[in-house]
mmCIF file of C-alpha atoms in Angstrom:
data_model
loop_
_atom_site.group_PDB
_atom_site.id
_atom_site.type_symbol
_atom_site.label_atom_id
_atom_site.label_comp_id
_atom_site.label_asym_id
_atom_site.label_seq_id
_atom_site.Cartn_x
_atom_site.Cartn_y
_atom_site.Cartn_z
ATOM 1 C CA MET A 19 -17.109 12.061 8.534
ATOM 2 C CA LYS A 20 -18.362 8.738 9.869
ATOM 3 C CA CYS A 21 -17.825 8.014 13.565
ATOM 4 C CA LEU A 22 -17.725 4.333 14.451
ATOM 5 C CA ARG A 23 -17.326 2.430 17.686
ATOM 6 C CA THR A 24 -15.600 -0.961 17.931
ATOM 7 C CA TYR A 25 -16.442 -3.624 20.504
ATOM 8 C CA GLN A 26 -14.178 -6.612 20.990
ATOM 9 C CA PHE A 27 -15.263 -10.039 22.228
ATOM 10 C CA GLU A 28 -13.482 -13.339 22.728
ATOM 11 C CA LEU A 29 -14.746 -16.404 20.923
ATOM 12 C CA ARG A 30 -13.312 -19.713 22.062
ATOM 13 C CA GLY A 31 -14.783 -22.043 19.500
ATOM 14 C CA ILE A 32 -14.318 -25.546 18.231
ATOM 15 C CA HIS A 33 -14.622 -26.613 14.630
ATOM 16 C CA SER A 34 -13.663 -29.317 12.219
ATOM 17 C CA LEU A 35 -13.318 -28.923 8.467
ATOM 18 C CA PRO A 36 -13.800 -32.281 6.744
ATOM 19 C CA SER A 37 -12.708 -30.875 3.391
ATOM 20 C CA LEU A 38 -9.276 -30.265 4.931
ATOM 21 C CA LYS A 39 -9.347 -33.620 6.745
ATOM 22 C CA GLU A 40 -9.003 -31.630 9.962
ATOM 23 C CA GLY A 41 -10.304 -33.152 13.164
ATOM 24 C CA PRO A 42 -11.995 -31.051 15.833
ATOM 25 C CA HIS A 43 -9.753 -28.307 17.122
ATOM 26 C CA GLY A 44 -10.169 -24.996 18.890
ATOM 27 C CA HIS A 45 -9.400 -21.349 18.320
ATOM 28 C CA HIS A 46 -9.276 -18.480 20.757
ATOM 29 C CA CYS A 47 -10.516 -15.756 18.435
ATOM 30 C CA LEU A 48 -11.102 -12.050 18.778
ATOM 31 C CA LEU A 49 -14.331 -10.757 17.297
ATOM 32 C CA ARG A 50 -14.455 -7.021 16.632
ATOM 33 C CA VAL A 51 -17.824 -5.457 15.886
ATOM 34 C CA GLN A 52 -17.973 -1.981 14.436
ATOM 35 C CA VAL A 53 -21.203 -0.075 15.034
ATOM 36 C CA PRO A 54 -22.293 3.583 14.818
ATOM 37 C CA GLY A 55 -20.513 5.815 17.289
ATOM 38 C CA SER A 56 -23.807 7.560 18.043
ATOM 39 C CA LEU A 57 -25.045 4.588 20.098
ATOM 40 C CA ASP A 58 -26.845 5.765 23.242
ATOM 41 C CA GLU A 59 -26.818 3.937 26.586
ATOM 42 C CA GLU A 60 -30.049 2.018 25.981
ATOM 43 C CA GLU A 61 -28.965 0.930 22.504
ATOM 44 C CA GLU A 62 -25.622 -0.188 23.861
ATOM 45 C CA ARG A 63 -27.343 -2.191 26.599
ATOM 46 C CA ASP A 64 -29.595 -3.900 24.034
ATOM 47 C CA PHE A 65 -26.653 -4.615 21.772
ATOM 48 C CA LEU A 66 -24.496 -6.106 24.516
ATOM 49 C CA SER A 67 -27.445 -8.111 25.788
ATOM 50 C CA PHE A 68 -27.976 -9.548 22.314
ATOM 51 C CA MET A 69 -24.270 -10.330 21.949
ATOM 52 C CA LYS A 70 -24.364 -12.255 25.209
ATOM 53 C CA SER A 71 -27.654 -14.100 24.668
ATOM 54 C CA ASP A 72 -27.107 -15.000 21.028
ATOM 55 C CA ILE A 73 -23.640 -14.527 19.567
ATOM 56 C CA LEU A 74 -21.525 -15.469 22.588
ATOM 57 C CA LYS A 75 -23.961 -18.182 23.621
ATOM 58 C CA ASN A 76 -23.660 -19.861 20.220
ATOM 59 C CA PHE A 77 -20.064 -19.114 19.283
ATOM 60 C CA ASP A 78 -18.063 -18.795 22.512
ATOM 61 C CA ARG A 79 -17.080 -22.036 24.208
ATOM 62 C CA ALA A 80 -19.193 -23.721 21.577
ATOM 63 C CA ASP A 81 -19.010 -26.097 18.646
ATOM 64 C CA TRP A 82 -19.446 -23.743 15.713
ATOM 65 C CA ALA A 83 -20.963 -26.466 13.533
ATOM 66 C CA ARG A 84 -24.055 -26.495 15.787
ATOM 67 C CA ALA A 85 -24.823 -22.890 14.933
ATOM 68 C CA LEU A 86 -24.276 -23.249 11.200
ATOM 69 C CA ALA A 87 -25.956 -25.045 8.322
ATOM 70 C CA LYS A 88 -22.756 -24.674 6.285
ATOM 71 C CA PRO A 89 -19.192 -25.873 6.963
ATOM 72 C CA PRO A 90 -17.887 -24.063 10.074
ATOM 73 C CA SER A 91 -15.085 -22.162 8.354
ATOM 74 C CA GLY A 92 -14.020 -18.712 9.505
ATOM 75 C CA GLU A 93 -15.764 -17.281 6.443
ATOM 76 C CA ASN A 94 -19.087 -18.927 7.304
ATOM 77 C CA VAL A 95 -18.838 -18.174 11.029
ATOM 78 C CA LEU A 96 -18.382 -14.509 10.276
ATOM 79 C CA GLN A 97 -21.231 -14.433 7.752
ATOM 80 C CA GLU A 98 -23.580 -16.180 10.189
ATOM 81 C CA ILE A 99 -22.695 -13.724 12.982
ATOM 82 C CA PHE A 100 -23.376 -10.878 10.577
ATOM 83 C CA ARG A 101 -26.712 -12.409 9.565
ATOM 84 C CA ARG A 102 -27.769 -12.681 13.214
ATOM 85 C CA LEU A 103 -26.697 -9.133 14.020
ATOM 86 C CA ASP A 104 -28.509 -7.828 10.946
ATOM 87 C CA ALA A 105 -31.649 -9.700 12.071
ATOM 88 C CA PHE A 106 -31.245 -8.137 15.528
ATOM 89 C CA ARG A 107 -31.062 -4.690 13.975
ATOM 90 C CA GLN A 108 -30.833 -4.085 10.253
ATOM 91 C CA ASN A 109 -27.923 -2.034 8.938
ATOM 92 C CA PHE A 110 -26.594 -1.630 12.469
ATOM 93 C CA VAL A 111 -23.232 -3.301 12.037
ATOM 94 C CA PHE A 112 -20.753 -1.580 9.767
ATOM 95 C CA SER A 113 -18.073 -4.243 9.822
ATOM 96 C CA LEU A 114 -17.040 -7.450 11.562
ATOM 97 C CA GLU A 115 -13.554 -8.776 12.079
ATOM 98 C CA LEU A 116 -12.700 -12.273 13.244
ATOM 99 C CA GLN A 117 -9.086 -12.768 14.181
ATOM 100 C CA GLU A 118 -8.728 -16.525 14.181
ATOM 101 C CA THR A 119 -4.967 -16.594 14.759
ATOM 102 C CA LYS A 120 -2.191 -14.009 14.860
ATOM 103 C CA LYS A 121 -1.637 -14.440 11.145
ATOM 104 C CA ASN A 122 -5.123 -15.193 9.992
ATOM 105 C CA LEU A 123 -8.181 -12.967 10.065
ATOM 106 C CA PHE A 124 -11.440 -12.355 8.276
ATOM 107 C CA TYR A 125 -13.286 -9.112 7.606
ATOM 108 C CA LEU A 126 -16.869 -8.594 6.575
ATOM 109 C CA ARG A 127 -17.862 -5.026 5.869
ATOM 110 C CA ARG A 128 -20.471 -3.052 4.096
ATOM 111 C CA ALA A 129 -19.235 -2.037 0.723
ATOM 112 C CA PRO A 130 -20.463 -0.550 -2.530
ATOM 113 C CA LYS A 131 -22.891 -2.801 -4.377
ATOM 114 C CA LYS A 132 -20.299 -3.795 -6.962
ATOM 115 C CA PHE A 133 -18.783 -6.086 -4.318
ATOM 116 C CA ASP A 134 -20.436 -9.445 -4.089
ATOM 117 C CA ALA A 135 -18.650 -11.669 -1.642
ATOM 118 C CA MET B 2 -28.324 -11.665 3.996
ATOM 119 C CA LYS B 3 -27.873 -8.998 1.337
ATOM 120 C CA SER B 4 -24.596 -10.368 0.081
ATOM 121 C CA ALA B 5 -24.372 -7.822 -2.737
ATOM 122 C CA ALA B 6 -23.821 -5.113 -0.121
ATOM 123 C CA LEU B 7 -21.149 -7.023 1.764
ATOM 124 C CA LYS B 8 -17.529 -7.696 1.142
ATOM 125 C CA LEU B 9 -15.864 -10.644 2.811
ATOM 126 C CA GLU B 10 -12.114 -10.390 3.177
ATOM 127 C CA LEU B 11 -9.505 -12.864 4.295
ATOM 128 C CA VAL B 12 -6.180 -11.615 5.579
ATOM 129 C CA ARG B 13 -3.146 -13.867 5.836
ATOM 130 C CA ALA B 14 0.189 -12.757 7.227
ATOM 131 C CA VAL B 15 3.710 -14.004 6.605
ATOM 132 C CA THR B 16 7.095 -12.714 7.778
ATOM 133 C CA PHE B 17 10.430 -12.613 5.989
ATOM 134 C CA HIS B 18 13.843 -11.134 6.632
ATOM 135 C CA CYS B 19 16.140 -9.143 4.400
ATOM 136 C CA ALA B 20 18.825 -6.495 4.316
ATOM 137 C CA HIS B 21 19.004 -3.315 2.298
ATOM 138 C CA SER B 22 20.659 0.049 1.983
ATOM 139 C CA TYR B 23 19.389 3.160 0.249
ATOM 140 C CA ARG B 24 21.485 4.588 -2.551
ATOM 141 C CA VAL B 25 20.863 6.314 -5.859
ATOM 142 C CA LYS B 26 23.808 5.278 -8.000
ATOM 143 C CA SER B 27 23.875 8.473 -10.054
ATOM 144 C CA TRP B 28 24.182 10.611 -6.917
ATOM 145 C CA SER B 29 27.320 11.471 -4.998
ATOM 146 C CA ASP B 30 27.871 10.035 -1.519
ATOM 147 C CA GLU B 31 27.128 13.466 -0.088
ATOM 148 C CA GLU B 32 23.802 13.646 -1.896
ATOM 149 C CA ASN B 33 22.853 10.125 -0.834
ATOM 150 C CA LEU B 34 23.802 10.817 2.762
ATOM 151 C CA LYS B 35 21.790 14.025 2.756
ATOM 152 C CA GLU B 36 18.683 12.282 1.396
ATOM 153 C CA PHE B 37 18.825 8.911 3.133
ATOM 154 C CA GLY B 38 20.872 9.535 6.278
ATOM 155 C CA ALA B 39 21.689 6.335 8.175
ATOM 156 C CA CYS B 40 19.941 4.241 5.511
ATOM 157 C CA PHE B 41 22.813 5.095 3.148
ATOM 158 C CA SER B 42 25.461 2.689 4.364
ATOM 159 C CA PRO B 43 27.619 0.145 2.515
ATOM 160 C CA THR B 44 26.992 -2.453 5.224
ATOM 161 C CA GLY B 45 23.226 -2.011 5.019
ATOM 162 C CA HIS B 46 20.809 -3.018 7.733
ATOM 163 C CA GLY B 47 18.164 -5.675 8.225
ATOM 164 C CA HIS B 48 14.440 -5.903 8.879
ATOM 165 C CA THR B 49 11.914 -8.579 9.657
ATOM 166 C CA TYR B 50 9.032 -7.640 7.381
ATOM 167 C CA ARG B 51 5.454 -8.656 8.003
ATOM 168 C CA LEU B 52 3.336 -8.970 4.899
ATOM 169 C CA GLU B 53 -0.450 -9.001 5.181
ATOM 170 C CA ALA B 54 -2.304 -10.078 2.050
ATOM 171 C CA PHE B 55 -5.995 -9.182 1.765
ATOM 172 C CA VAL B 56 -8.010 -11.367 -0.573
ATOM 173 C CA THR B 57 -11.659 -11.605 -1.469
ATOM 174 C CA GLY B 58 -13.808 -13.876 -3.587
ATOM 175 C CA PRO B 59 -16.772 -16.244 -3.507
ATOM 176 C CA VAL B 60 -17.076 -18.671 -0.601
ATOM 177 C CA ASP B 61 -17.140 -22.265 -1.800
ATOM 178 C CA GLU B 62 -20.374 -23.939 -0.699
ATOM 179 C CA VAL B 63 -18.697 -27.264 0.088
ATOM 180 C CA THR B 64 -15.467 -26.214 1.782
ATOM 181 C CA GLY B 65 -16.807 -22.979 3.258
ATOM 182 C CA MET B 66 -13.615 -21.218 2.223
ATOM 183 C CA MET B 67 -12.616 -18.511 -0.259
ATOM 184 C CA ILE B 68 -9.263 -20.200 -0.761
ATOM 185 C CA ASN B 69 -7.562 -23.085 0.991
ATOM 186 C CA LEU B 70 -5.013 -21.580 3.388
ATOM 187 C CA LYS B 71 -2.460 -24.162 2.288
ATOM 188 C CA ASP B 72 -2.703 -22.834 -1.269
ATOM 189 C CA LEU B 73 -2.572 -19.225 -0.093
ATOM 190 C CA ASP B 74 0.413 -19.932 2.158
ATOM 191 C CA LYS B 75 2.239 -21.589 -0.729
ATOM 192 C CA ILE B 76 1.693 -18.532 -2.938
ATOM 193 C CA LEU B 77 2.776 -16.150 -0.183
ATOM 194 C CA LYS B 78 5.837 -18.230 0.596
ATOM 195 C CA GLU B 79 6.862 -18.343 -3.058
ATOM 196 C CA ALA B 80 6.515 -14.566 -3.391
ATOM 197 C CA VAL B 81 8.505 -13.678 -0.283
ATOM 198 C CA SER B 82 11.128 -16.352 -1.053
ATOM 199 C CA LEU B 83 12.325 -14.016 -3.820
ATOM 200 C CA LEU B 84 13.384 -11.608 -1.076
ATOM 201 C CA ASP B 85 13.791 -13.681 2.082
ATOM 202 C CA GLY B 86 17.362 -13.848 3.403
ATOM 203 C CA LYS B 87 18.627 -11.552 0.645
ATOM 204 C CA PHE B 88 20.530 -8.287 0.536
ATOM 205 C CA LEU B 89 17.996 -6.615 -1.718
ATOM 206 C CA ASP B 90 20.074 -4.044 -3.585
ATOM 207 C CA LYS B 91 22.936 -6.505 -4.069
ATOM 208 C CA GLU B 92 21.164 -9.785 -4.793
ATOM 209 C CA VAL B 93 17.687 -9.094 -6.177
ATOM 210 C CA GLY B 94 17.588 -7.965 -9.805
ATOM 211 C CA GLU B 95 14.529 -5.763 -9.288
ATOM 212 C CA PHE B 96 16.395 -3.644 -6.740
ATOM 213 C CA LEU B 97 19.869 -3.437 -8.234
ATOM 214 C CA ASP B 98 19.002 -0.042 -9.701
ATOM 215 C CA THR B 99 15.952 0.770 -7.607
ATOM 216 C CA VAL B 100 16.067 1.990 -4.014
ATOM 217 C CA PRO B 101 14.497 -0.875 -2.004
ATOM 218 C CA THR B 102 12.104 1.204 0.043
ATOM 219 C CA THR B 103 9.083 -0.316 1.736
ATOM 220 C CA GLU B 104 6.964 1.325 -0.970
ATOM 221 C CA LYS B 105 8.902 -0.358 -3.779
ATOM 222 C CA ILE B 106 9.007 -3.731 -2.021
ATOM 223 C CA SER B 107 5.246 -3.657 -1.462
ATOM 224 C CA LEU B 108 4.594 -2.886 -5.142
ATOM 225 C CA PHE B 109 6.986 -5.692 -6.150
ATOM 226 C CA LEU B 110 5.090 -8.154 -3.946
ATOM 227 C CA PHE B 111 1.653 -6.868 -4.942
ATOM 228 C CA GLN B 112 2.248 -7.527 -8.633
ATOM 229 C CA ARG B 113 3.586 -11.023 -8.010
ATOM 230 C CA LEU B 114 0.866 -12.016 -5.596
ATOM 231 C CA LYS B 115 -1.854 -10.585 -7.820
ATOM 232 C CA SER B 116 -0.560 -12.593 -10.745
ATOM 233 C CA ALA B 117 -0.225 -15.834 -8.739
ATOM 234 C CA LEU B 118 -3.672 -15.474 -7.176
ATOM 235 C CA SER B 119 -5.304 -14.896 -10.556
ATOM 236 C CA GLN B 120 -5.056 -18.676 -10.997
ATOM 237 C CA THR B 121 -7.269 -19.190 -7.914
ATOM 238 C CA PRO B 122 -10.861 -18.190 -7.016
ATOM 239 C CA ALA B 123 -9.501 -15.488 -4.666
ATOM 240 C CA ARG B 124 -8.348 -12.046 -5.702
ATOM 241 C CA LEU B 125 -5.727 -9.875 -4.048
ATOM 242 C CA PHE B 126 -7.013 -6.340 -3.494
ATOM 243 C CA ARG B 127 -4.829 -4.984 -0.702
ATOM 244 C CA LEU B 128 -1.408 -5.586 0.780
ATOM 245 C CA ARG B 129 0.206 -4.206 3.901
ATOM 246 C CA LEU B 130 3.921 -4.421 4.368
ATOM 247 C CA PHE B 131 5.273 -3.643 7.818
ATOM 248 C CA GLU B 132 8.965 -2.740 7.939
ATOM 249 C CA THR B 133 8.698 -2.093 11.674
ATOM 250 C CA ASN B 134 5.784 -1.854 14.099
ATOM 251 C CA ASP B 135 5.473 1.863 13.438
ATOM 252 C CA LEU B 136 6.187 1.944 9.722
ATOM 253 C CA TRP B 137 4.205 0.214 7.028
ATOM 254 C CA VAL B 138 2.933 0.709 3.512
ATOM 255 C CA GLU B 139 -0.480 -0.243 2.254
ATOM 256 C CA CYS B 140 -1.241 -0.625 -1.407
ATOM 257 C CA SER B 141 -4.666 -1.489 -2.687
ATOM 258 C CA GLU B 142 -6.624 -1.859 -5.847
ATOM 259 C CA GLU B 143 -10.372 -1.534 -6.105
ATOM 260 C CA ILE B 144 -11.928 -4.657 -7.589
#
């Protein structure tokens, strides 16, 4: 049985999607990060420190386009956050969830190799 | 990023309202009452259902999206419009002879959404249908 721990953060970001002819607008999102439940205190401190200094710094109260080379869609924001977390510590994050609105959310999770998102 | 080991999912929710009652026509009233209790009633009862559609697919390099939410919303709206505002076992052909349980409604919607989304880059692989906050059905298909 796999034991996982979920941390939740708030991301208040701004983005604009030219392909939708949408001007700059904001979202108050919830980001849920699922990591191994076996995290010890030092690992948790490092993780939270990284979240603050990198993820929250670049994606909370921020223009998401500045942190991305691709269009700042929910899909790309989530993939970029995953890339950064994987660079921080490989294979550490099991899944990410970005709840953009009450009726709109994105998941990114490890899956069998047959999936290729 | 090792994309082959990752699965990106988009979930979109929509709500709709309908009425239903549970009744197996070939059973006696006593048998129906015994099986379905308060759900066996000629007046029926209503629910506000919340449908959550889980889709996956490639992310378009230009738009940054798996599917335009306007297109997804249109597909979801069309699917639930078959049920929205209806008395299911009196007005919807699919449920005239089928007990309109949450299980059956979710399968009905899954097939229609899967078919409609096959015309788009996104694929439906899971659906959650909430009848109430503490009762829902999830149906999924590995893709």
